Coordinates of C-alpha atoms in Angstrom, one line a residue:
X1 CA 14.3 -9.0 10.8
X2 CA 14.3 -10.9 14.5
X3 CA 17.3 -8.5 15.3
X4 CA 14.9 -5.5 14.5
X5 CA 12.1 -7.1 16.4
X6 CA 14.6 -7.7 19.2
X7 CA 15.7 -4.6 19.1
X8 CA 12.0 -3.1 19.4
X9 CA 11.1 -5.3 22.4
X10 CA 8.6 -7.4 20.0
X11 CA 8.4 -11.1 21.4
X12 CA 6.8 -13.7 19.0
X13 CA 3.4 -13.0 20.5
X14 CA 2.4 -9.6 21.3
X15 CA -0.5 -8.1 23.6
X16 CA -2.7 -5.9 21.9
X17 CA -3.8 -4.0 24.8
X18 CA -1.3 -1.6 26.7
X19 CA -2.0 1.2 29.5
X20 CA 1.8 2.7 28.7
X21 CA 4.0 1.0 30.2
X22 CA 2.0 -2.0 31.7
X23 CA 0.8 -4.1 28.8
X24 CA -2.7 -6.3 29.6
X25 CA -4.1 -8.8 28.1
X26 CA -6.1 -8.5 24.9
X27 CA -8.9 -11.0 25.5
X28 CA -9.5 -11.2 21.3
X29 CA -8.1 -13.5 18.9
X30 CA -4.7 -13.6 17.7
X31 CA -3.6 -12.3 14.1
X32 CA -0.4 -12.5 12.2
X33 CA 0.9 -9.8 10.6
X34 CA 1.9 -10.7 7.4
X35 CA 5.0 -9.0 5.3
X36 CA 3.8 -8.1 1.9
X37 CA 6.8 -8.0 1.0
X38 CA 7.7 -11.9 0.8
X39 CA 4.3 -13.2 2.7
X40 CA 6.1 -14.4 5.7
X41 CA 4.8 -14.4 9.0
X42 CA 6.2 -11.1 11.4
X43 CA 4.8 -11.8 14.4
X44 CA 1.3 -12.2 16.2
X45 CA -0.6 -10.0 18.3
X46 CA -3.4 -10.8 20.8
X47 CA -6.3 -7.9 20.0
X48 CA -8.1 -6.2 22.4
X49 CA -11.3 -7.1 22.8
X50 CA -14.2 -4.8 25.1
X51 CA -13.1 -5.8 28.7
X52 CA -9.8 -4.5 27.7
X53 CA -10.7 -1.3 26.2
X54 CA -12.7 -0.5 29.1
X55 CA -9.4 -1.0 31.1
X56 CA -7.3 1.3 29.3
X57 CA -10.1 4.1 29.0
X58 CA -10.2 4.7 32.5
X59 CA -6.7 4.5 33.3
X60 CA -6.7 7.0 30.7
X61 CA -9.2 8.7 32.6
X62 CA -7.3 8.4 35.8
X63 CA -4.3 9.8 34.4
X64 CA -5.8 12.3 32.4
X65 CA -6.6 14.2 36.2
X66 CA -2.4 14.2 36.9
X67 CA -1.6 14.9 33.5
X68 CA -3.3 18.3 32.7
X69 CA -1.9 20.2 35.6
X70 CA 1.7 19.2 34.6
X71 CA 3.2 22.5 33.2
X72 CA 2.7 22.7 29.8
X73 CA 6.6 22.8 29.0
X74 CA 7.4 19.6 31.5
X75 CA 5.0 18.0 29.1
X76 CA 7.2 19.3 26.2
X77 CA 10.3 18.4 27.7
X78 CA 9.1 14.6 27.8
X79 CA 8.3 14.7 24.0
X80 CA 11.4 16.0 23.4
X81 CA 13.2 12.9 24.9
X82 CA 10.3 10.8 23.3
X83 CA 11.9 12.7 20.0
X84 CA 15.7 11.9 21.3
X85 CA 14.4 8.1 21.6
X86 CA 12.7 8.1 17.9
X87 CA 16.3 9.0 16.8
X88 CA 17.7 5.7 19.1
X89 CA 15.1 4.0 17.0
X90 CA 15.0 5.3 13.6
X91 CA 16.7 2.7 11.9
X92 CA 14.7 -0.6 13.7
X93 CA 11.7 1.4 13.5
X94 CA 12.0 2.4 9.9
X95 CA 12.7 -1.0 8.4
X96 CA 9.8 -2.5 10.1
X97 CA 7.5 0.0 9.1
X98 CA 9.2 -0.9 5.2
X99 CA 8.8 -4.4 5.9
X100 CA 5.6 -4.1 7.6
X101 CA 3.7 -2.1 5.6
X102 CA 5.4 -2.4 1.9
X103 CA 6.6 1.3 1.7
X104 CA 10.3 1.7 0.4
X105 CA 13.1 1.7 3.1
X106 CA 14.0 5.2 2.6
X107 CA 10.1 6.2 2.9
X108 CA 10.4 4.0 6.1
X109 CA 13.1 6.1 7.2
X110 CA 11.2 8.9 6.3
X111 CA 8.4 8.5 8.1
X112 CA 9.8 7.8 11.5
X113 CA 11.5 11.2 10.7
X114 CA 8.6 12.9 10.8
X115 CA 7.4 11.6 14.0
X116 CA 11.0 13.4 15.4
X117 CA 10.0 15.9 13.8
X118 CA 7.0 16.6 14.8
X119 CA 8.0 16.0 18.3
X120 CA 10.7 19.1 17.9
X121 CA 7.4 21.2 16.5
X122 CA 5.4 19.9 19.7
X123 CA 8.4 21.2 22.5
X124 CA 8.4 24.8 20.9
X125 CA 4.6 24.4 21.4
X126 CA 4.3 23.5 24.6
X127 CA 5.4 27.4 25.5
X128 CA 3.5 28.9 23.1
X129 CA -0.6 28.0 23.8
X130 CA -1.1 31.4 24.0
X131 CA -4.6 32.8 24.6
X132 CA -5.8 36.7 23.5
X133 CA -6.1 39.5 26.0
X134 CA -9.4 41.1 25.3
X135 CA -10.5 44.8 26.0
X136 CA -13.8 45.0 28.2
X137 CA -17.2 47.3 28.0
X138 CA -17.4 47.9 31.2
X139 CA -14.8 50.1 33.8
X140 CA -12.4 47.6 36.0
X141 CA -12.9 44.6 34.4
X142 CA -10.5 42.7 32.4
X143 CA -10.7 39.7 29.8
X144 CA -9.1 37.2 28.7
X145 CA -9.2 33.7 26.8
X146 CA -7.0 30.4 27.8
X147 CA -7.0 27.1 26.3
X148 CA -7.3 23.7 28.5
X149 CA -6.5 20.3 27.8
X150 CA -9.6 18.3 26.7
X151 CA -9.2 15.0 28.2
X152 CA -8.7 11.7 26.5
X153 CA -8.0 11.5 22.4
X154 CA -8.9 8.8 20.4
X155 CA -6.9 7.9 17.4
X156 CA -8.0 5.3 14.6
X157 CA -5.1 5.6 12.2
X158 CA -4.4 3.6 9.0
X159 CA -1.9 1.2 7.5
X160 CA 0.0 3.5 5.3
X161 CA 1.8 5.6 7.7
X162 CA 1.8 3.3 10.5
X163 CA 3.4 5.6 13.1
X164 CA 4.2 8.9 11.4
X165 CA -0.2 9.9 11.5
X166 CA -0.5 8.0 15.1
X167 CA 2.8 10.5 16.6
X168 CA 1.3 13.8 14.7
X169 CA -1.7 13.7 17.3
X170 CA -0.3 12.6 20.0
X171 CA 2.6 14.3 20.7
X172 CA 0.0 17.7 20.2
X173 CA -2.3 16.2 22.3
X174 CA 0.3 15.6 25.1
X175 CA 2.1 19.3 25.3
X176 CA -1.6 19.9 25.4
X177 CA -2.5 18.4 28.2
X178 CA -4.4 15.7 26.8
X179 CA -4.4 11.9 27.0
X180 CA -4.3 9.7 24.2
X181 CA -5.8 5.9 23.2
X182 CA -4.8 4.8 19.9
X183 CA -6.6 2.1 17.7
X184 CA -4.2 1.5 14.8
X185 CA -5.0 -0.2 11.4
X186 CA -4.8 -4.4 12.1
X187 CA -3.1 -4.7 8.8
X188 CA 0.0 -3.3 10.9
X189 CA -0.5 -4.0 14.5
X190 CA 3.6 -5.0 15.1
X191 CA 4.8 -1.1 13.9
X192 CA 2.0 0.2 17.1
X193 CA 3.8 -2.5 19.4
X194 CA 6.8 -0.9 18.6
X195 CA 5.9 2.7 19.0
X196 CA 4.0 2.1 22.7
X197 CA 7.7 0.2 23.9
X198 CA 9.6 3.1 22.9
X199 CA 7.5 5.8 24.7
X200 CA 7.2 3.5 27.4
X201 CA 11.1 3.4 27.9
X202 CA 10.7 7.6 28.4
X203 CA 7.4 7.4 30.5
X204 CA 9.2 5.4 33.3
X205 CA 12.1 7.5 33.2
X206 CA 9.7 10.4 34.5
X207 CA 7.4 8.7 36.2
X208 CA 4.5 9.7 33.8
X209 CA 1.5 8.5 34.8
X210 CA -0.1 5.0 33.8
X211 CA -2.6 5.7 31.4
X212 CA -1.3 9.0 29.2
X213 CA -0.4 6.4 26.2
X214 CA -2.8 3.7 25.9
X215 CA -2.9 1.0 23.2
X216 CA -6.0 -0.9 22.0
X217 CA -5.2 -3.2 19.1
X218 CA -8.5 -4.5 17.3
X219 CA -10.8 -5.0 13.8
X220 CA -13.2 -2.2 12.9
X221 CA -15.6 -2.7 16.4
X222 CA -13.4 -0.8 18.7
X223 CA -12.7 2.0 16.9
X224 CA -16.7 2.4 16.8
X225 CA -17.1 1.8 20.2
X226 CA -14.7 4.9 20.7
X227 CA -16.1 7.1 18.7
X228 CA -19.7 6.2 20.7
X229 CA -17.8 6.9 23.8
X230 CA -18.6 10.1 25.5
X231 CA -15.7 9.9 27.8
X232 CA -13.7 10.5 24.6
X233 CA -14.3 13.8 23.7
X234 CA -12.2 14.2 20.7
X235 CA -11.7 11.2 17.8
X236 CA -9.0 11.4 15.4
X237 CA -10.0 9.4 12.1
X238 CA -7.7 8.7 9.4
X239 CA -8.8 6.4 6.8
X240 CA -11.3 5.9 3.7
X241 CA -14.5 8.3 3.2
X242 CA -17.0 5.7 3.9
X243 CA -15.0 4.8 7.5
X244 CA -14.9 8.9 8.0
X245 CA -18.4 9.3 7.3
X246 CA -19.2 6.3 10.1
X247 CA -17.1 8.2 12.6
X248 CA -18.1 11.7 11.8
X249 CA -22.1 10.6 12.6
X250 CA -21.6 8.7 15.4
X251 CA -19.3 11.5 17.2
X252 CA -21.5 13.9 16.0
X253 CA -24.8 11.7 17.4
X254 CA -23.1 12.7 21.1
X255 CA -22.2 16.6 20.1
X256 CA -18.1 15.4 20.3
X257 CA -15.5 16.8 18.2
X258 CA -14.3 14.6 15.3
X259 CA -10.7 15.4 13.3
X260 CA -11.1 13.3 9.8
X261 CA -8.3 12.5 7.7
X262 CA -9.8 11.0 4.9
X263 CA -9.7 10.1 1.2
X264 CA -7.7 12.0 -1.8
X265 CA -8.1 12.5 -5.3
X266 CA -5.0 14.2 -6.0
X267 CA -4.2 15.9 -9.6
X268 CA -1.5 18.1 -11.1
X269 CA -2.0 20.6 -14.0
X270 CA 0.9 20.5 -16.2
X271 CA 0.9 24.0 -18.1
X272 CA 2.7 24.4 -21.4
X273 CA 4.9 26.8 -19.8
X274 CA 6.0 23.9 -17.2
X275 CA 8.9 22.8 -16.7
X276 CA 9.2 19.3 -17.8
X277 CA 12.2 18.1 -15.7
X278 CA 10.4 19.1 -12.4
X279 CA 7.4 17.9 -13.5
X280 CA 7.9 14.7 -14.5
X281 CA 9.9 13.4 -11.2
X282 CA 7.0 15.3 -9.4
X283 CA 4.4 13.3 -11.3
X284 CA 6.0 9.9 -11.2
X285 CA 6.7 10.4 -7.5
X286 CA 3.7 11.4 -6.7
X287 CA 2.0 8.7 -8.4
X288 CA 4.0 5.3 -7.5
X289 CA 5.2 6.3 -3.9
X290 CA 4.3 3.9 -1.7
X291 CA 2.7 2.3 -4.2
X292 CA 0.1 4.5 -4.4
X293 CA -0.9 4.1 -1.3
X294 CA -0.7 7.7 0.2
X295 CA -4.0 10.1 0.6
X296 CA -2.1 12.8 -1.2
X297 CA -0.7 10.5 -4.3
X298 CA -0.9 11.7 -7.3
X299 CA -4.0 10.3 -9.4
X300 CA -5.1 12.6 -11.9
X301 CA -2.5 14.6 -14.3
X302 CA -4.3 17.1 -16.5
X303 CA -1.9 18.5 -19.1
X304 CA -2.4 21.4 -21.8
X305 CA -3.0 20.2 -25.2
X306 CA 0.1 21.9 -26.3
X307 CA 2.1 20.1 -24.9
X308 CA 0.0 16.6 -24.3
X309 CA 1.5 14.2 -26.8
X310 CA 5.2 15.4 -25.7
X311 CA 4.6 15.2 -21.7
X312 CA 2.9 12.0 -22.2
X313 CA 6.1 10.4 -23.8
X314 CA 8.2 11.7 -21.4
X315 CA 6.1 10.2 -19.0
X316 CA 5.4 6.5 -20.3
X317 CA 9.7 6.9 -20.9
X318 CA 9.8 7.6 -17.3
X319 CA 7.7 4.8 -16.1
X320 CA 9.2 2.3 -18.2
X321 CA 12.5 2.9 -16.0
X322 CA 11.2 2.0 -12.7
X323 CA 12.1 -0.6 -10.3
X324 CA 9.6 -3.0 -8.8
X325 CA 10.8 -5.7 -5.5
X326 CA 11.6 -5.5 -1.8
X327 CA 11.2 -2.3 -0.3
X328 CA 14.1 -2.6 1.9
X329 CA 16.3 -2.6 -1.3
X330 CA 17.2 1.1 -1.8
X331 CA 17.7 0.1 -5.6
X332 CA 13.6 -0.9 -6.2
X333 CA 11.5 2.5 -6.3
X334 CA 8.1 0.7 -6.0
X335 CA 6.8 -2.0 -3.2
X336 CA 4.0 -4.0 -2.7
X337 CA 0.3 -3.3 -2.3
X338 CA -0.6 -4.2 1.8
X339 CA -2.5 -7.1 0.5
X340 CA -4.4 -9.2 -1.5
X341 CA -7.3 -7.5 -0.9
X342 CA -5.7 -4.6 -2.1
X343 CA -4.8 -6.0 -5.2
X344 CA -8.0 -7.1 -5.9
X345 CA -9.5 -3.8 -5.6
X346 CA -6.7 -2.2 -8.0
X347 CA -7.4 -5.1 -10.6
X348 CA -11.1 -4.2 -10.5
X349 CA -10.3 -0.2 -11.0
X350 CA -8.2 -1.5 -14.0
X351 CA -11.3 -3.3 -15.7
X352 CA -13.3 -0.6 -14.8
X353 CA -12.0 2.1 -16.5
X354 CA -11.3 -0.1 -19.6
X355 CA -15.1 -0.7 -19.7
X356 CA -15.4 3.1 -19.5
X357 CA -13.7 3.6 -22.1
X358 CA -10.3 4.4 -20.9
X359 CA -6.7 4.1 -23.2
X360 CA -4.2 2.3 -21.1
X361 CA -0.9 3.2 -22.4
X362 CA 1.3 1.9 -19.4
X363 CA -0.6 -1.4 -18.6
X364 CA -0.7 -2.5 -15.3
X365 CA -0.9 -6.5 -14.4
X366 CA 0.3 -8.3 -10.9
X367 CA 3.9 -9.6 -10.8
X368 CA 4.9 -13.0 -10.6
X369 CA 8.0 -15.2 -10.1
X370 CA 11.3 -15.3 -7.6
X371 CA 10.9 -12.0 -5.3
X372 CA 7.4 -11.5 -5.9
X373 CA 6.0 -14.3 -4.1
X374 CA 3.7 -12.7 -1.9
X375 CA 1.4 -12.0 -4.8
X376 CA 0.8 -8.0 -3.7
X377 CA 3.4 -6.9 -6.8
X378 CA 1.6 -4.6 -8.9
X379 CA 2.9 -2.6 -12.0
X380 CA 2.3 0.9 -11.8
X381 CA 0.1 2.0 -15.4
X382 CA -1.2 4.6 -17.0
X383 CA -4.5 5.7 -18.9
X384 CA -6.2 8.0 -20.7
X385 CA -9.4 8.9 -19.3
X386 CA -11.9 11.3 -19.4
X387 CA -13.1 13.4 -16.3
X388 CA -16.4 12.5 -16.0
X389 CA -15.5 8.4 -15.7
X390 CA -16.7 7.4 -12.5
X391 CA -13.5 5.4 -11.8
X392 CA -11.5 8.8 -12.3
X393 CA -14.1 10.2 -9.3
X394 CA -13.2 7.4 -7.0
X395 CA -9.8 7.0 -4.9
X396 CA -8.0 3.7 -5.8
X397 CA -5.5 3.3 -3.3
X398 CA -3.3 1.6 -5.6
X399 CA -0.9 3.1 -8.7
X400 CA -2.9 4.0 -11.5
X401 CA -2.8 7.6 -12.8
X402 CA -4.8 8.8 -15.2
X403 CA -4.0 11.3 -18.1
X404 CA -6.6 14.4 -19.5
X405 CA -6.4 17.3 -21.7
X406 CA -7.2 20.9 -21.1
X407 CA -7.4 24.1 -23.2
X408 CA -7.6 27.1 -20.6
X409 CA -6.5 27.3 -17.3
X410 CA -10.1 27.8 -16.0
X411 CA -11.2 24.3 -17.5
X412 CA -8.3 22.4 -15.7
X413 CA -9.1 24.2 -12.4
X414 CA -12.7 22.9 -13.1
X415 CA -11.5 19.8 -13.7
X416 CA -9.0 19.7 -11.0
X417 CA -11.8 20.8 -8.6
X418 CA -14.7 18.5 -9.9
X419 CA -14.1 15.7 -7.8
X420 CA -16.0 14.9 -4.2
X421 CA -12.3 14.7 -2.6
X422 CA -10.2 17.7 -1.8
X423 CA -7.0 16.8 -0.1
X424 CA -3.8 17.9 -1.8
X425 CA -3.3 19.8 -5.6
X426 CA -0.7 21.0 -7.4
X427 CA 0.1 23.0 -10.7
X428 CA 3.5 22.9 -12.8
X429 CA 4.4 26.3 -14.6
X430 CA 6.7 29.2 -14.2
X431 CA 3.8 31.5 -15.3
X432 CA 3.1 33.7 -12.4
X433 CA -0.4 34.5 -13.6
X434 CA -1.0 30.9 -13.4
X435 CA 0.5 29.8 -10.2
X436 CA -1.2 33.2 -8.5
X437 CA -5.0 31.9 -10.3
X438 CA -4.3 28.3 -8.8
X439 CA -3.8 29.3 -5.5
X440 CA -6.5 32.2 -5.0
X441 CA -10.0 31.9 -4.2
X442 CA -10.6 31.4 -7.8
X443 CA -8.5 28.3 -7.6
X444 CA -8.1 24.9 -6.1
X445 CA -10.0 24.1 -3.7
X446 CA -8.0 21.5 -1.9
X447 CA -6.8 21.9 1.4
X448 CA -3.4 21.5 0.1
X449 CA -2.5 23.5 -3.0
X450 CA 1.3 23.5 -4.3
X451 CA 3.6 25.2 -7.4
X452 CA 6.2 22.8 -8.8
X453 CA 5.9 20.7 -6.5
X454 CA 4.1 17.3 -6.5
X455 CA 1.3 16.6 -4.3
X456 CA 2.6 13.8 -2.3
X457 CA 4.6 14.5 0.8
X458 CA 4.0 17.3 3.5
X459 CA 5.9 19.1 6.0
X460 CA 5.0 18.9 9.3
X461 CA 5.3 23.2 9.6
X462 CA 2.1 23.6 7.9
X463 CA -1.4 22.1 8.6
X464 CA -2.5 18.7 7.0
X465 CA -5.8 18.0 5.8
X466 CA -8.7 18.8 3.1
X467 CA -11.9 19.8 2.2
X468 CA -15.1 18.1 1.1
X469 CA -15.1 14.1 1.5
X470 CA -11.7 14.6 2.8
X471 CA -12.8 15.8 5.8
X472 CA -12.6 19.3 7.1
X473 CA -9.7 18.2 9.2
X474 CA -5.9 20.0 10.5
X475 CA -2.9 17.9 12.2
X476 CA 0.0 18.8 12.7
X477 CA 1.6 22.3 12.2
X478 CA 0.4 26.0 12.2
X479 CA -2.4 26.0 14.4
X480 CA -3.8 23.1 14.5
X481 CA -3.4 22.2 18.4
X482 CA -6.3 24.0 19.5
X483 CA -8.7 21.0 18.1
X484 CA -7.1 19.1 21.2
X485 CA -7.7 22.0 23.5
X486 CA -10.8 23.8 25.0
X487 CA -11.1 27.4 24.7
X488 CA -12.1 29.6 28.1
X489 CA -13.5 32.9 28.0
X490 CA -12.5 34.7 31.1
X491 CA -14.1 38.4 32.7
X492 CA -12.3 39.4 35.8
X493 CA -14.2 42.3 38.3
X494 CA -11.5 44.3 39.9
X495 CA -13.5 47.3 40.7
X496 CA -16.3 47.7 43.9
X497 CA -18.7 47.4 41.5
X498 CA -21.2 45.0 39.4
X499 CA -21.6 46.8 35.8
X500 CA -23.7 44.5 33.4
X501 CA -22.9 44.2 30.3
X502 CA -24.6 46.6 27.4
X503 CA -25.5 49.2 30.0
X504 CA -28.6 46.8 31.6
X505 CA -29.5 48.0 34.3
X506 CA -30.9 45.8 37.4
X507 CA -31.6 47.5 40.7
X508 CA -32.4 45.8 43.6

């Protein structure tokens, strides 16, 4: 690990405050981030504290002036060698972000390929902002709409994806023409070090101004200070429900625009004319990835009666082969929870659905012993619960996954549907009828809907985000760059004349 961290520019102490490529000092306490994996120390990291956010806003601001008249493609041309640097990086970056956060290696890996990814999606963008050409009402006049950069982003992001969210906006924001200050999760401060000395390596290459990337490391009180801030006109929040619902009314209080990312209460209907093979990989995936810790995991599977007792066997068969240890060791399938805290919280879902009434037939437990010393090793389990249990409403961020029946393809829509989260969905069957239903109108009513596939794991093509608690928001792909732009109606006179719209008249 201290050749990864050399390799990343990470000294043993790190500021948490950074400007780009100038980093400043934090003025807050120091934290260690701690491995779940094995509990060992990674490194420390002086937060930012208010002096220091006030720095980095208005260099942002500052910079924010240069930045939007660069060309929209000279902006695009710097992601791209931000992208060419992610693949310099991919290997040091994706085993810290497995040994920082807990995710498996190959998830690492996965996740700092997204952030090339997007970046490849963001340079085809930057020449394709296109505005409409509009007909006019009146004789020799002509309009048109265009889209400008907004000014200064905020990101909060959260310890899950510690780079892969944070990289989705930004490198949108930037072709944009926008500026961006992220406050990442604490839990992994060392992963956002990382990130800001690898774009700073490509920001002095092209003399980009100070200010485009800032960094502002911190607890909870920042991030509220920035979405109070009217200089930032945009706040990107990824987290829980109850942290969205904070954000959303205090950048609503000021009339800004708030993107939420925000909690999932992902199912799968399994029809009886599914097929099992696909389904079953997509189900256990779904559901012990990351150790549950993903918005779109899997946490609710609700399976035909048909077929129940047969799918369930299959299924407690399938768990009983996984692999639980170190991350970085391609052979384990499941990591650690981030924390204790964490484990606390999936302990207490446990009992809770037990005193609800729930059938565990994969029980879950913490893991002790050699190789699971940090105490954040959790088994995976299994119940059967009923819909209506209030711990089967609730997100757990943690790997339990709980089992129902249905008879008709309109009660397990219901089902899948009666939740107050609406992030990802999927159904398993090779009946068109079905698959059709599911995704129609009729249907789910998730953000994210899917056919034989799982609901875990999303290209960066198409849009991500849900409905309901989840949050109304889009990053990423298809169109959702014009959240980090302003649109500009435009009416151009070309004639000697005035004409007023709707045939007023006004003589003078």
């Amino acid at each position: 690990m201290q050749d990864i961290l050399k390799a990343l520019g990470i000294a043993p102490k790190s500021s948490g405050a950074s400007t780009g490529t100038q980093w400043i000092p934090g003025g807050g306490k120091e934290i260690s981030s701690v491995s779940p994996v094995d509990g060992k120390e990674i490194g420390c990291v002086e937060l930012a504290n208010d002096a220091a956010y006030e720095q980095v806003i208005r260099k942002a601001q500052e910079a924010f002036a240069e930045w939007r008249m660069y060309p929209s493609p000279k902006r695009g041309d710097i992601v791209r060698q931000v992208g060419e640097a992610l693949r310099r990086y991919k290997e040091p970056l994706g085993k810290l972000v497995s040994y920082e956060m807990g995710k498996s290696l190959q998830e690492g890996y996965g996740e700092v390929q997204e952030m090339i990814d997007i970046c490849d999606f963001a340079v085809g963008l930057s020449r394709q902002l296109h505005g409409l050409t509009m007909h006019s009402e009146r004789p020799g006049h002509r309009m048109y709409e265009q889209w400008h950069p907004l000014g200064i982003v905020g990101i909060i992001s959260a310890f899950n994806f510690p780079v892969a969210v944070w990289s989705w906006n930004t490198m949108l924001a930037w072709v944009c023409g926008d500026v961006c200050v992220w406050k990442p999760s604490e839990k992994t401060p060392l992963c956002a070090v990382a990130c800001q000395n690898i774009i700073a390596e490509v920001f002095r290459k092209n003399n980009v101004p100070e200010g485009v990337c800032g960094l502002v490391i911190s607890e909870r009180d920042l991030g509220e200070r920035m979405a109070a801030d009217g200089r930032v006109p945009l706040v990107s929040a990824t987290g829980s429900t109850r942290m969205g619902k904070a954000v959303g009314a205090a950048v609503g209080a000021r009339l800004g625009r708030s993107l939420l990312e925000l909690g999932g209460n992902n199912a799968i209907i399994i029809s009886k004319d599914a097929d099992f093979d696909i389904a079953i990989v997509g189900c256990v995936f779904g559901a012990v990835g990351t150790a549950g810790q993903r918005c779109t995991t899997t946490r609710r599977l609700i399976i035909h009666e048909d077929i129940y007792e047969s799918f369930k066997n299959k299924l407690v068969a399938a768990y009983g082969q996984l692999r639980i240890g170190d991350p970085l060791d391609q052979n384990n399938h499941v990591g650690p929870l981030i924390d204790r805290a964490a484990v606390d919280q999936y302990l207490a879902a446990i009992e809770k659905c037990k005193a609800e009434g729930g059938n565990f037939l994969v029980e879950g437990g913490v893991l002790q012993g050699a190789g699971y010393e940090s105490g954040c090793y959790v088994k995976p389990c299994v119940a059967e619960a009923l819909p209506h249990f209030e711990i089967v409403q609730h997100e757990t961020f943690a790997p339990i996954l709980y089992l129902m029946k249905y008879k008709t393809l309109d009660e397990a829509i219901a089902i899948q549907n009666g939740v107050p989260q609406g992030l990802s969905s999927s159904i398993m069957t090779l009946n068109l009828r079905e698959a059709e239903t599911f995704l129609s109108s009729a249907g789910s009513d998730c953000g994210i809907a899917n056919v034989n596939i799982g609901t875990s794991g999303a290209e960066i093509g198409g849009a991500f985000g849900g409905e309901k608690e989840t949050g109304g928001g889009r990053e990423s792909g298809s169109d959702a760059w014009r959240i980090y732009m302003r649109r500009q109606t435009n009416t151009i006179n070309y004639s000697t004349q005035l004409p007023l719209a709707q045939g007023i008249r006004f003589d003078l």
